[in-house]
Phi, psi and omega in degrees: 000322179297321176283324164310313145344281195287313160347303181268332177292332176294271178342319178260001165270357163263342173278287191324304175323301183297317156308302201303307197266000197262174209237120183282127170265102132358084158308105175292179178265162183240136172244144146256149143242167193174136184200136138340135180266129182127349177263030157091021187306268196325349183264358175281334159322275190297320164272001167276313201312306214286342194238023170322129175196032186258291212210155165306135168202169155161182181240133208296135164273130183264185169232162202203158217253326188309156147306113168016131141244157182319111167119344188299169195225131158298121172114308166313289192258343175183180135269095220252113169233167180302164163286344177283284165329310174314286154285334169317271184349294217283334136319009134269018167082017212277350199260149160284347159162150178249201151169156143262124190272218167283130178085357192094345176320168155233163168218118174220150185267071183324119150312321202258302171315313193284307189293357156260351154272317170304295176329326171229054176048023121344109184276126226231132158261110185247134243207056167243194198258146137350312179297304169316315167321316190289321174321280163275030171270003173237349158252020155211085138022279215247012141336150174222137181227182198200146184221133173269128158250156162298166192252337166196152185308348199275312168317329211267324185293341185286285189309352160269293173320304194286008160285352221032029185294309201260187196241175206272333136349294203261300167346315171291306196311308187300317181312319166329300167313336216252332173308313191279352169265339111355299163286057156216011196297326176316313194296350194275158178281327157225169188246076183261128191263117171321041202268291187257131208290310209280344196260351187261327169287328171284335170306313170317307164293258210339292184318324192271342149324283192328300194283357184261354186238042151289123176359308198257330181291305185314306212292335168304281173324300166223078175271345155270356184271316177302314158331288178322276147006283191266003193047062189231000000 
């Protein structure tokens, strides 16, 4: 019996070992964001990228029917194909969701991209509208989504003239727009309101902590110090 003993602990001290150096490959998370345009989603994005020092992360690139804007890079900023191209893709199944949006536009989300990033633990960023959202909250679940608000419609109006992107037209057109993509704020999982950019960025890092110190994440993660821990 002693030797079976000292057996079995020699065996499971070359398995712990053997745990201990291999490298756990981590399942990211998948985020939405969804913001009215003009409340600063992207740029709360691109400055998380850029002052990142939590994790692997980054944002899905989509593809999209529109045209360019100065300075977007293919590949980098969309995937910019035809209306033609566009519907082939979605008859072969490839977006995780899709929509036609303002202008008519399409916007879709590769399924093979995501599910390969996510796979070598990565946290996934989805940059969509309140409609995708919904979309893949029903073919993921455990998605976590976050909706930026603006601090008041008079700010939101501001901060779109002063990008100078639009005419004064499509500026009316987005605002319009912006009240009914607001009222979608409930379906999201967190509220963060854009006022102050660094209190807006840091609310953003806080979440995505948040979701790395969950149960079901932790169990993963440092499943061999609990093995270790409980003496199994």
């Amino acid at each position: 019996m002693t030797a079976l003993l000292l057996i079995f602990y020699w065996v499971r001290g070359i398995m712990n070992k053997i745990i201990d150096e291999r490298i756990i490959m981590l399942q990211g998370n998948l985020y939405i964001i969804s913001a009215p345009s003009g409340a600063g989603k992207s740029s709360l994005i691109s400055a998380l990228l850029k002052q990142n020092n939590l994790h692997q992360m980054m944002v899905s690139v989509s593809h999209t029917t529109r045209q360019p804007r100065p300075g977007e890079k293919e590949g980098v900023h969309y995937y910019f194909v035809s209306h033609d191209e566009f519907e082939n893709l979605i008859e072969q199944n490839a977006f995780l969701e899709y929509a036609k949006v303002f202008g008519g536009n399409y916007y879709g989300t590769s399924l093979p991209a995501i599910e390969e990033n996510l796979a070598k633990g990565i946290d996934v960023f989805l940059d969509i509208d309140w409609q995708g959202a919904q979309q893949i909250r029903e073919k993921v679940p455990s998605v976590k989504s976050i909706f930026i608000l603006p601090p008041s419609l008079p700010e939101l109006e501001r901060r779109l003239i002063g990008r100078g992107q639009d005419k004064e037209d499509v500026i009316a057109e987005r605002m319009a727009k912006a009240k009914n993509e607001i009222s979608h704020y409930d379906e999201y999982d967190y509220v963060i309101v854009n006022d102050n950019f660094e209190q807006a960025l840091g609310d953003l890092q806080s979440i995505l902590r948040t979701e790395r110190l969950t149960k079901t994440y932790q169990q993963t993660a440092n499943a061999v110090l609990l093995n270790q821990l409980l003496d199994k």
